[in-house]
Amino acid sequence: MKVDNPTSRDIAELAGVSQATVSRALRNSPLVRDETRERVQKIARDLNYFVNRSAARLRTQQSNTIALLLFDETEGEDAQINPFFLSMLGYISRAASGLGYDVLVSIQQLSDDWHIEYQASNRADGLILLGYGDYTSYREKLAALAEANTRFTIWGPKIGGEPGHSLGCDNVDGGYQATRHLLENGRQRIALLGTTSQRSPELAARYDGYCKALREAGIEPDEQLIVDASSADGEGYRAILELLERGVEFDAVFAVTDVIAIDAMRALEDNGLSVPRDVAVVGFDDVPLAAYVTPPLTTVRQDIRQAAEGLVRGIVGLIEGEPVESSLMAPKLVVRASCGAL
Amino acid sequence: MKVDNPTSRDIAELAGVSQATVSRALRNSPLVRDETRERVQKIARDLNYFVNRSAARLRTQQSNTIALLLFDETEGEDAQINPFFLSMLGYISRAASGLGYDVLVSIQQLSDDWHIEYQASNRADGLILLGYGDYTSYREKLAALAEANTRFTIWGPKIGGEPGHSLGCDNVDGGYQATRHLLENGRQRIALLGTTSQRSPELAARYDGYCKALREAGIEPDEQLIVDASSADGEGYRAILELLERGVEFDAVFAVTDVIAIDAMRALEDNGLSVPRDVAVVGFDDVPLAAYVTPPLTTVRQDIRQAAEGLVRGIVGLIEGEPVESSLMAPKLVVRASCGAL
DNA sequence: CTGAAAGCGCTTACAG
DNA sequence: CTGAAAGCGCTTACAG
């Protein structure tokens, strides 16, 4: 009764049926009589038999696997993946598993060109791309994927004309919510720390939302209040210094990322400005640190779980031939102390 | 010249050789003449051909895939995976990819029992288990894996008698380093916040290291200085209050996790004790927050990358039949301001 | 409801 | 150095 690596043939022999019937019974085919099905399944269980997925894959030409390609921005040996994507991974894995798909994870460098291989080699039925939000750098890669009829979905905003399915955060709405919240709390001179360049479409969209909220309140965005800053170390600090140097008055700051915001808060305090009394601050992303800084940072949060589930639904839809549409998710304002509303 | 989903047969036809020769040429077999190999490979490239991995897997009975099973401690819908394991994932993926293996990721609940299936179904050649450090709860599962001849390696300390390969942090050494550092900086009355229970062997080992350092300095561990505390919210705070209530004198605290340490620092400050002037504090883990609290926390760090690479080497060794031994990695003390040494 | 048969696309011993 | 052939373990049309 002990077989080492049992196959469906072994089960068939023990059950006294054909191998085809075993296959049907294990897949709960309605073509099999109840009694037969149960007998076969019991034997399979007793033998610790599991369907050989390699064989099933070859036969069905499906892998029931999704490849999750994480783009690693840091060239070099030390992989530092954006923690936002890392925490998405947990939810992606669960959602995929719920739909019967395995998840293959790979870290990719900008120079890598293996994307197409995943589907072409039958290792995966489709791809989820994380960290490819900056379409401008990846346009060619994405075009090549589409050219090869690869199914993929991407986390990021759709600018228009890009191939493939995407799911993104409505960054315009996020910037709008942040700015509007400051306005509602009586702030009038709201500085923007970030970028207006289309090189970073996600960040530029947050700026657009900022402008929209201001104009809605009858305020024309003021060049003097806008300072360029990236999320690199010290950029937020430097931006505040520049603002102070300009001698322009301001009573609030909207930073397009939490990293910039936290850095900026330090600069404000160092220069004798109290947050939020003198200057209210709002960030974007809700990084784990945001809740722990002093004062705790008001920020805009993207629902990671919803995003993950949307991406999985998207790629599975593409794989199974259902219609899927690219879409944007509404972010949510998380009010803490730094904006002065508490 | 355009074939939709080319197979090795298509390449063979175009190259005017047999399908077997194509297979050999693509795998760089020395049996193939240089000229032939190059001709075949060029055609494959031109056609965007990739070896069908499903077929290769079935034929070779290998998947060249490692399953990474992350244990999720939070039962329920909201997957909150320990960030330490999440960041390990990046390095595991790279190391595996360097050795020619794909990585399949799955989040598992305690109630799940799919572990065996991964290898039995040919989805993976072996498993890496993360978050299964508390052997006592998993002993049965691990025994079942071993019983089924599943190859696996586990992150955690080996207590003795457990089946399978493991790689862990030398927690005794970590606790020893932390305590010894405090002693060297003149602290004599060092409180321990944590647990001595064998239910948490990793934490208990840190306590053992603490005792070892004290005894080496001629100090007998004092029951009065040892307070039970878990990493749950507020436990570190409560532990300090208990210590103060006992009325026992102390000039330093070694907390077995950073979470406890950070919580404890807050309690100390709230009770008018300055860190590190009155009480020096050392934690364990080097969580991201540790560098950002005030004062920055001195702590013990495990080398995530080294751990990841060790686990991958371990499982690949098992798969490829090389001898592998379970081992412990030495952690490293990261000196910041909270211990008073800076 | 069940079985005999074909075939998915490779890899590799065997023969030359 | 190359080819013909077998076979990995399934799933599924086809026939009854």
XYZ file of C-alpha atoms (C1' of nucleotides) in Angstrom:
716
model
C 0.000 0.000 0.000
C 3.043 2.250 0.251
C 4.143 3.804 -3.009
C 6.976 6.262 -3.012
C 5.967 8.858 -5.509
C 2.522 7.750 -6.496
C 1.092 8.741 -9.868
C -2.467 8.658 -11.055
C -1.667 5.235 -12.530
C -0.889 3.863 -9.073
C -4.159 5.209 -7.744
C -5.985 3.741 -10.723
C -4.575 0.307 -10.118
C -5.495 0.348 -6.450
C -8.974 1.650 -7.170
C -9.540 -0.773 -10.007
C -10.412 1.963 -12.491
C -8.664 3.557 -15.438
C -6.169 6.348 -15.039
C -8.559 8.679 -16.866
C -11.218 8.077 -14.263
C -8.760 8.880 -11.503
C -7.991 12.171 -13.163
C -11.681 12.966 -13.462
C -12.462 11.908 -9.912
C -9.726 14.073 -8.454
C -10.963 17.096 -10.369
C -14.506 16.473 -9.113
C -15.818 15.933 -12.591
C -19.588 15.392 -12.666
C -18.884 12.612 -15.147
C -17.775 10.340 -12.326
C -20.152 8.366 -10.150
C -20.197 9.543 -6.522
C -19.130 6.214 -5.178
C -16.213 5.982 -7.605
C -15.092 9.523 -6.881
C -15.032 8.973 -3.165
C -13.202 5.692 -3.421
C -10.542 7.245 -5.634
C -10.145 10.315 -3.443
C -9.794 8.238 -0.331
C -7.014 6.176 -1.865
C -5.289 9.342 -3.062
C -5.421 10.756 0.437
C -4.152 7.558 1.993
C -1.214 7.451 -0.391
C -0.463 11.138 0.109
C -0.902 11.613 -3.583
C -0.856 15.062 -5.152
C -1.420 15.778 -8.815
C 1.872 16.384 -10.557
C 1.546 20.011 -11.497
C 4.321 19.851 -14.052
C 2.375 17.328 -16.066
C -0.901 19.174 -15.664
C 0.777 22.394 -16.754
C 2.184 20.857 -19.860
C -1.089 19.270 -20.775
C -3.285 22.321 -20.133
C -0.755 24.884 -21.266
C -1.434 26.865 -18.149
C 0.744 27.425 -15.133
C -1.859 28.900 -12.784
C 0.942 31.140 -11.678
C 1.304 34.896 -11.589
C 4.761 36.427 -11.758
C 5.201 39.428 -9.497
C 8.029 41.575 -10.827
C 9.326 44.091 -8.326
C 11.448 46.795 -9.726
C 14.422 47.578 -7.539
C 15.452 51.199 -7.891
C 18.829 50.798 -6.260
C 21.250 49.496 -8.807
C 23.902 47.474 -7.098
C 24.124 44.608 -4.691
C 22.018 45.839 -1.825
C 18.417 45.229 -2.729
C 16.335 47.861 -1.067
C 12.823 47.446 -2.277
C 10.247 50.076 -1.539
C 8.508 48.858 1.640
C 5.192 49.926 0.195
C 5.522 47.254 -2.481
C 6.806 44.704 -0.037
C 3.720 45.046 2.088
C 1.565 44.830 -1.018
C 3.104 41.448 -1.634
C 1.369 39.870 1.335
C -2.044 40.868 0.080
C -1.224 39.905 -3.488
C -0.186 36.469 -2.369
C -3.425 35.961 -0.457
C -5.674 37.259 -3.175
C -3.942 35.109 -5.779
C -4.100 32.056 -3.604
C -7.814 32.652 -3.123
C -8.259 32.509 -6.894
C -6.134 29.402 -7.271
C -2.945 31.010 -8.468
C 0.605 30.688 -7.229
C 2.807 33.762 -7.053
C 6.334 33.821 -8.380
C 8.401 36.755 -7.121
C 11.356 38.304 -8.862
C 13.375 41.421 -8.230
C 14.290 43.125 -11.465
C 16.827 45.750 -12.299
C 16.275 48.412 -14.913
C 18.858 46.683 -17.073
C 17.136 43.317 -16.900
C 15.125 42.169 -19.816
C 13.605 38.943 -18.640
C 10.086 40.146 -18.351
C 8.844 38.542 -21.524
C 10.370 35.211 -20.699
C 8.058 34.599 -17.770
C 5.023 34.076 -19.880
C 6.762 32.849 -23.025
C 8.420 30.042 -21.094
C 5.169 29.021 -19.450
C 6.467 29.900 -16.031
C 3.570 32.276 -15.479
C 0.263 33.083 -17.120
C 0.635 36.795 -16.545
C 2.669 39.467 -14.770
C 2.072 42.069 -12.105
C 4.576 44.915 -12.304
C 5.346 46.902 -9.174
C 7.575 49.946 -9.147
C 7.207 50.760 -12.803
C 5.123 53.822 -12.078
C 7.415 56.105 -13.983
C 6.154 55.125 -17.398
C 8.635 57.267 -19.255
C 11.591 55.036 -18.397
C 9.739 51.829 -19.061
C 7.705 52.669 -22.081
C 9.905 50.554 -24.307
C 9.813 47.547 -22.015
C 6.075 47.750 -21.696
C 5.689 48.096 -25.420
C 7.831 44.993 -25.929
C 5.647 43.108 -23.478
C 2.499 44.131 -25.295
C 4.118 43.261 -28.616
C 4.779 39.735 -27.344
C 1.150 39.430 -26.240
C 2.200 39.185 -22.633
C -0.592 39.717 -20.165
C 0.383 42.210 -17.519
C -1.014 44.697 -15.097
C 0.919 47.528 -13.562
C 0.671 49.593 -10.430
C 0.680 53.191 -11.417
C -1.325 55.874 -13.093
C -2.246 55.570 -16.715
C -1.143 58.597 -18.628
C -2.700 57.632 -21.885
C -1.725 55.421 -24.739
C 0.272 53.027 -22.612
C -0.271 49.399 -23.342
C -1.627 46.986 -20.795
C -3.888 47.125 -17.816
C -3.110 49.345 -14.866
C -4.356 50.248 -11.448
C -3.231 53.404 -9.763
C -3.886 55.822 -6.991
C -5.854 58.914 -7.824
C -3.020 61.222 -6.927
C -4.835 64.314 -8.117
C -7.595 63.550 -5.660
C -5.031 62.881 -2.921
C -3.326 66.221 -3.436
C -6.704 67.856 -3.571
C -7.841 66.319 -0.279
C -4.633 67.287 1.506
C -4.744 70.878 0.318
C -8.437 71.291 0.869
C -8.085 70.023 4.422
C -5.480 72.704 5.118
C -7.710 75.370 3.590
C -10.671 74.242 5.676
C -8.537 74.650 8.757
C -7.935 78.270 7.930
C -4.545 78.043 6.226
C -4.168 80.385 3.294
C -0.504 80.423 2.322
C 0.191 76.787 1.567
C 3.656 75.904 0.303
C 4.197 72.895 -1.933
C 7.310 70.762 -1.528
C 7.752 68.376 -4.400
C 7.921 68.345 -8.117
C 5.855 69.542 -11.003
C 7.847 67.586 -13.568
C 6.108 65.001 -15.723
C 9.113 62.743 -15.187
C 7.334 61.735 -12.003
C 3.739 61.630 -13.097
C 2.496 60.392 -9.743
C 4.039 63.307 -7.887
C 3.068 65.823 -10.544
C -0.531 64.664 -10.177
C -0.388 65.477 -6.475
C 0.699 68.958 -7.430
C -2.219 69.196 -9.842
C -4.588 68.328 -7.008
C -2.975 71.036 -4.909
C -3.611 73.622 -7.629
C -7.160 72.434 -8.090
C -8.012 72.845 -4.408
C -6.446 76.301 -4.284
C -8.259 77.549 -7.364
C -11.525 76.170 -6.049
C -10.942 78.351 -2.994
C -10.248 81.333 -5.200
C -6.504 81.281 -4.606
C -4.075 81.343 -7.527
C -1.055 79.050 -6.935
C 1.975 81.173 -6.112
C 5.310 80.279 -7.753
C 7.071 81.643 -4.705
C 5.481 78.964 -2.533
C 6.559 76.051 -4.688
C 9.920 74.419 -4.003
C 11.435 71.470 -5.792
C 12.335 68.560 -3.537
C 12.890 64.864 -4.068
C 12.588 62.126 -1.449
C 16.354 61.868 -1.093
C 17.854 62.442 2.334
C 17.858 66.089 3.420
C 15.851 67.386 0.479
C 12.852 68.362 2.569
C 15.108 70.152 5.023
C 16.830 72.066 2.259
C 13.499 72.992 0.712
C 12.326 74.672 3.915
C 15.566 76.612 4.150
C 15.052 77.827 0.615
C 11.507 78.861 1.426
C 12.723 80.827 4.441
C 15.449 82.436 2.393
C 12.922 83.620 -0.136
C 11.302 85.503 2.724
C 7.882 84.473 1.591
C 5.151 84.094 4.168
C 3.523 80.680 4.634
C 1.353 79.024 7.249
C 1.218 75.489 5.865
C 3.208 72.945 3.874
C 1.950 70.192 1.634
C 4.805 67.791 0.902
C 4.196 65.291 -1.892
C 5.804 62.480 0.103
C 6.028 61.719 3.820
C 9.797 61.533 3.607
C 9.923 65.134 2.428
C 7.345 66.151 5.029
C 9.193 64.590 7.961
C 12.429 66.181 6.864
C 10.675 69.506 6.477
C 9.204 69.338 9.973
C 12.673 69.031 11.397
C 13.799 72.098 9.483
C 10.812 74.093 10.676
C 11.423 73.256 14.335
C 15.138 73.956 13.952
C 14.234 77.404 12.727
C 11.932 78.209 15.595
C 8.697 77.527 13.781
C 6.226 75.375 15.682
C 4.321 72.610 13.914
C 1.378 72.886 13.640
C 0.935 76.242 15.410
C 3.028 78.323 13.035
C 3.072 75.966 10.090
C 0.704 73.060 9.463
C 2.195 70.089 7.602
C 0.586 67.362 5.514
C 2.446 64.558 3.755
C 1.569 61.728 1.408
C 1.940 57.903 1.602
C 1.438 57.159 5.298
C 4.781 55.459 5.745
C 5.093 53.501 9.013
C 7.219 56.262 10.513
C 4.517 58.901 9.937
C 2.556 57.939 13.032
C 5.660 58.026 15.224
C 7.256 61.370 14.476
C 6.579 64.392 16.662
C 4.022 65.700 16.014
C 2.435 62.712 14.282
C 2.079 63.448 10.599
C -1.215 64.027 8.843
C -0.941 62.331 5.479
C -2.730 60.707 2.555
C -2.951 56.939 2.541
C -3.390 54.523 -0.305
C -5.251 51.376 0.601
C -2.607 48.721 0.064
C -4.923 45.804 0.410
C -7.461 47.172 -2.008
C -4.658 47.890 -4.456
C -3.275 44.379 -4.196
C -6.648 42.786 -4.689
C -7.372 45.036 -7.633
C -4.119 44.077 -9.319
C -4.761 40.387 -8.837
C -8.325 40.676 -10.091
C -6.949 42.578 -13.061
C -4.358 40.041 -14.115
C -6.593 37.053 -13.454
C -9.275 38.732 -15.515
C -6.835 39.152 -18.391
C -5.723 35.542 -18.083
C -9.231 34.179 -18.020
C -10.413 36.405 -20.797
C -12.792 38.602 -18.881
C -13.035 42.291 -19.673
C -10.956 44.411 -17.297
C -10.583 48.149 -17.223
C -7.745 50.236 -15.926
C -8.831 52.286 -12.964
C -7.834 54.660 -10.199
C -8.373 54.204 -6.490
C -9.387 57.046 -4.195
C -6.826 57.679 -1.437
C -7.823 58.634 2.081
C -6.744 61.506 4.294
C -5.381 60.356 7.659
C -5.654 63.230 10.117
C -3.036 63.379 12.869
C -1.565 66.286 14.801
C 0.767 67.934 12.280
C -2.013 69.696 10.386
C -3.411 71.432 13.456
C -6.875 69.975 13.068
C -6.730 67.876 16.231
C 9.540 33.322 -40.330
C 6.924 34.342 -37.778
C 5.635 31.539 -35.616
C 3.196 32.305 -32.862
C 4.283 30.088 -30.026
C 7.372 28.451 -31.409
C 8.482 25.078 -30.081
C 11.819 23.380 -30.405
C 10.337 21.564 -33.429
C 9.814 24.873 -35.214
C 13.391 25.846 -34.536
C 14.589 22.451 -35.707
C 12.754 22.775 -38.995
C 14.142 26.218 -39.663
C 17.655 25.176 -38.717
C 17.491 21.961 -40.687
C 18.443 19.806 -37.730
C 16.589 17.417 -35.456
C 14.593 18.592 -32.481
C 17.042 16.774 -30.219
C 19.896 18.828 -31.552
C 17.965 22.023 -30.907
C 17.484 20.981 -27.312
C 21.181 20.239 -26.965
C 22.251 23.438 -28.671
C 20.074 25.597 -26.440
C 21.491 23.970 -23.342
C 25.015 24.565 -24.577
C 25.793 20.889 -24.722
C 29.390 20.153 -25.709
C 27.980 17.439 -27.941
C 26.934 20.045 -30.470
C 29.248 21.531 -33.062
C 29.914 25.251 -32.484
C 28.564 26.229 -35.837
C 25.355 24.287 -35.294
C 24.853 25.671 -31.816
C 25.194 29.230 -32.945
C 22.895 28.775 -35.883
C 20.234 27.242 -33.679
C 20.578 29.869 -30.981
C 20.314 32.681 -33.482
C 17.089 31.300 -34.890
C 15.712 30.849 -31.377
C 16.500 34.439 -30.578
C 14.976 35.689 -33.788
C 11.783 33.808 -33.152
C 11.652 34.936 -29.536
C 11.690 31.332 -28.529
C 11.935 30.287 -24.899
C 12.126 26.722 -23.677
C 8.762 25.608 -22.383
C 9.506 25.151 -18.721
C 6.422 23.042 -18.112
C 7.705 20.427 -20.510
C 11.248 20.600 -19.186
C 9.947 20.242 -15.640
C 7.936 17.193 -16.457
C 10.792 15.588 -18.285
C 13.485 16.310 -15.683
C 11.222 15.943 -12.650
C 12.585 19.185 -11.324
C 10.919 22.553 -10.986
C 13.976 24.666 -10.264
C 11.728 26.497 -7.894
C 11.933 27.189 -4.182
C 8.756 27.760 -2.221
C 9.066 30.476 0.394
C 6.446 29.907 3.084
C 5.870 32.900 5.302
C 4.009 32.238 8.449
C 1.471 34.907 9.234
C 0.955 35.251 12.955
C -2.220 37.266 12.724
C -5.111 34.958 12.148
C -7.818 36.728 10.230
C -8.144 38.725 7.090
C -5.516 41.391 7.576
C -2.188 39.898 6.660
C 0.460 41.572 8.712
C 3.696 39.836 8.044
C 6.716 40.547 10.163
C 8.642 43.228 8.232
C 11.876 41.482 9.080
C 10.818 38.520 6.958
C 9.479 40.729 4.238
C 12.819 42.404 3.826
C 14.516 39.027 3.832
C 12.439 38.159 0.830
C 14.267 40.555 -1.440
C 17.607 38.966 -0.686
C 16.215 35.462 -0.939
C 14.827 36.215 -4.355
C 18.158 37.520 -5.574
C 20.207 34.717 -4.148
C 17.862 32.120 -5.598
C 17.834 33.776 -8.965
C 21.626 33.772 -8.944
C 21.555 30.008 -8.512
C 18.964 29.497 -11.225
C 15.918 29.039 -9.032
C 12.549 30.744 -9.094
C 10.879 31.696 -5.850
C 7.254 30.918 -5.129
C 5.830 32.876 -2.201
C 2.956 31.850 -0.036
C 1.524 33.201 3.191
C 0.451 30.440 5.491
C -1.755 30.382 8.538
C -1.146 28.101 11.474
C -4.232 26.149 10.487
C -3.023 25.559 6.941
C -1.586 22.248 6.050
C -0.406 22.699 2.501
C 3.256 22.604 3.193
C 3.824 19.102 1.989
C 1.920 19.654 -1.206
C 4.477 22.078 -2.589
C 7.110 19.490 -3.152
C 4.813 16.493 -3.598
C 3.026 18.233 -6.446
C 6.253 19.216 -8.141
C 5.567 22.885 -7.682
C 8.829 23.336 -5.818
C 11.993 21.360 -5.193
C 12.239 22.504 -1.600
C 10.881 24.940 0.983
C 12.188 27.834 3.011
C 10.134 28.434 6.150
C 10.087 31.888 7.700
C 8.336 32.713 10.935
C 8.367 29.182 12.269
C 10.951 30.022 14.908
C 8.810 28.811 17.753
C 9.455 25.148 17.187
C 7.136 24.009 19.926
C 3.992 24.968 17.982
C 5.234 23.567 14.707
C 6.986 20.450 15.766
C 4.220 18.273 14.334
C 4.149 20.076 11.015
C 7.900 19.867 10.666
C 7.856 16.212 11.579
C 5.219 15.594 8.901
C 7.389 17.390 6.365
C 10.393 15.298 7.261
C 8.258 12.163 7.165
C 7.250 12.987 3.593
C 10.892 13.485 2.644
C 10.286 17.139 1.937
C 13.418 19.218 1.694
C 13.171 22.305 3.827
C 15.222 24.825 5.689
C 13.947 27.010 8.451
C 14.882 30.349 9.937
C 15.299 29.909 13.625
C 17.449 28.336 16.265
C 17.810 24.608 16.443
C 16.947 23.345 19.851
C 17.925 19.787 19.241
C 16.225 16.833 17.696
C 14.181 18.876 15.246
C 14.108 17.539 11.753
C 15.395 19.502 8.802
C 18.022 22.081 8.147
C 17.978 25.407 9.948
C 19.784 28.706 10.094
C 19.379 30.981 13.052
C 20.754 33.950 14.863
C 23.041 33.294 17.781
C 20.730 34.930 20.269
C 22.855 33.948 23.239
C 25.748 35.818 21.710
C 23.485 38.792 20.969
C 22.273 39.042 24.541
C 25.823 38.617 25.693
C 27.131 41.435 23.490
C 24.366 43.815 24.583
C 24.892 43.153 28.274
C 28.639 43.188 28.075
C 28.558 46.534 26.308
C 26.523 47.998 29.164
C 28.938 46.540 31.708
C 31.908 47.956 29.860
C 30.298 51.367 30.042
C 30.155 51.162 33.783
C 26.620 49.990 34.318
C 26.230 47.503 37.157
C 22.543 47.128 37.855
C 21.163 45.975 34.536
C 17.481 45.146 34.348
C 16.185 42.612 31.844
C 12.859 43.169 30.110
C 11.677 40.071 28.300
C 11.025 36.463 28.925
C 12.846 33.482 30.298
C 10.239 31.007 29.067
C 11.240 28.261 26.667
C 8.020 28.907 24.774
C 10.027 31.628 23.024
C 13.390 29.989 22.609
C 14.848 32.895 20.677
C 14.031 35.370 23.445
C 15.025 32.991 26.196
C 18.413 32.645 24.512
C 18.902 36.397 24.702
C 18.257 36.144 28.403
C 20.828 33.360 28.652
C 23.379 35.648 27.013
C 22.510 38.341 29.537
C 23.185 35.963 32.422
C 26.407 34.784 30.857
C 27.798 38.314 30.539
C 26.822 39.171 34.098
C 28.401 36.069 35.583
C 31.533 36.638 33.561
C 31.720 40.044 35.275
C 31.234 38.412 38.653
C 27.628 39.545 39.017
C 24.901 37.086 39.898
C 21.657 37.785 37.966
C 19.130 39.367 40.348
C 15.529 38.141 40.198
C 14.421 41.592 41.259
C 15.834 43.087 38.070
C 14.032 40.731 35.712
C 10.574 41.678 34.478
C 8.388 39.711 32.109
C 7.348 41.635 29.012
C 6.151 40.660 25.554
C 6.334 42.780 22.420
C 2.654 43.662 22.606
C 1.707 47.315 22.833
C 2.429 48.912 26.203
C 4.234 45.922 27.692
C 7.587 47.671 27.868
C 5.981 50.663 29.520
C 4.244 48.502 32.085
C 7.451 46.614 32.783
C 9.271 49.810 33.729
C 6.434 50.819 36.047
C 6.684 47.450 37.750
C 10.413 47.854 38.133
C 9.922 51.289 39.727
C 7.244 49.918 42.008
C 9.596 47.239 43.240
C 11.796 50.064 44.407
C 14.872 48.279 43.114
C 17.813 50.303 41.921
C 18.930 50.031 38.281
C 21.114 52.022 35.940
C 20.511 50.154 32.685
C 17.907 48.143 30.798
C 18.408 45.369 28.288
C 15.140 44.742 26.470
C 14.986 41.544 24.420
C 13.223 43.338 21.556
C 13.356 46.895 20.236
C 9.614 47.234 20.597
C 9.912 46.618 24.330
C 12.934 48.917 24.530
C 11.243 51.843 22.783
C 8.191 51.494 24.958
C 10.385 51.336 28.031
C 12.254 54.503 27.086
C 8.980 56.379 27.020
C 8.120 55.120 30.498
C 11.527 56.129 31.828
C 11.255 59.660 30.496
C 7.673 59.958 31.747
C 8.958 59.117 35.210
C 11.693 61.689 35.200
C 14.541 59.338 34.383
C 16.870 60.503 31.623
C 18.066 58.078 28.946
C 20.955 57.388 28.873
C 22.154 59.561 31.782
C 20.128 57.853 34.506
C 19.320 54.641 32.703
C 21.099 53.252 29.640
C 18.920 51.226 27.252
C 19.788 48.537 24.704
C 17.292 46.698 22.501
C 17.405 43.848 20.013
C 16.454 43.548 16.314
C 17.315 46.962 14.898
C 13.829 47.669 13.619
C 13.639 50.615 11.203
C 12.189 52.817 13.936
C 15.167 52.229 16.242
C 17.339 54.817 14.525
C 14.595 57.446 14.657
C 13.479 57.442 18.263
C 14.902 59.911 20.779
C 17.505 59.096 21.811
C 18.372 56.716 18.964
C 18.354 53.166 20.253
C 21.458 51.041 20.652
C 20.497 47.551 19.577
C 21.607 44.192 18.234
C 21.237 43.573 14.519
C 20.926 40.376 12.575
C 22.378 40.526 9.099
C 19.322 40.024 6.942
C 21.208 39.571 3.726
C 23.587 37.025 5.137
C 20.635 35.167 6.609
C 18.779 35.127 3.299
C 21.795 33.900 1.402
C 22.463 31.232 3.985
C 18.918 29.933 3.742
C 19.068 29.776 -0.028
C 22.428 28.053 0.001
C 20.991 25.630 2.516
C 17.933 24.625 0.551
C 19.765 24.503 -2.768
C 22.378 22.325 -1.136
C 19.687 19.942 0.066
C 18.100 19.890 -3.374
C 21.332 19.224 -5.161
C 22.460 16.653 -2.671
C 25.367 18.483 -1.153
C 26.046 18.197 2.550
C 24.638 21.124 4.511
C 24.821 21.787 8.203
C 22.532 23.804 10.385
C 24.277 26.844 11.767
C 24.032 30.040 13.753
C 24.965 33.527 12.626
C 26.673 36.019 14.897
C 24.617 39.197 15.378
C 26.197 42.631 15.619
C 25.870 45.377 18.190
C 24.800 48.715 16.691
C 25.837 51.487 19.038
C 23.636 54.598 19.093
C 22.913 57.137 21.817
C 20.580 55.273 24.168
C 23.341 53.257 25.828
C 25.379 56.291 26.819
C 28.500 55.180 24.974
C 28.394 57.979 22.405
C -20.629 6.773 -16.251
C -16.045 4.657 -17.913
C -11.952 3.370 -20.835
C -8.475 3.473 -24.612
C -5.783 6.645 -26.881
C -3.552 10.783 -28.197
C -0.512 14.314 -27.239
C 1.268 18.593 -24.562
C 7.085 19.855 -25.476
C 10.720 18.785 -23.690
C 15.500 15.713 -22.247
C 18.378 12.015 -22.716
C 19.938 7.198 -23.245
C 20.977 4.584 -27.348
C 22.774 3.846 -31.842
C 25.457 5.290 -35.442
C 28.653 15.241 -33.639
C 23.672 14.039 -34.919
C 19.077 11.624 -35.185
C 15.222 8.458 -34.023
C 12.756 7.106 -30.208
C 10.990 6.732 -25.664
C 8.671 8.640 -21.982
C 7.894 12.138 -18.021
C 2.256 12.255 -15.902
C -1.239 14.389 -16.788
C -6.196 16.084 -19.391
C -9.621 15.529 -22.560
C -11.921 14.561 -26.996
C -13.859 10.337 -28.740
C -16.308 6.117 -28.484
C -19.248 3.195 -26.171
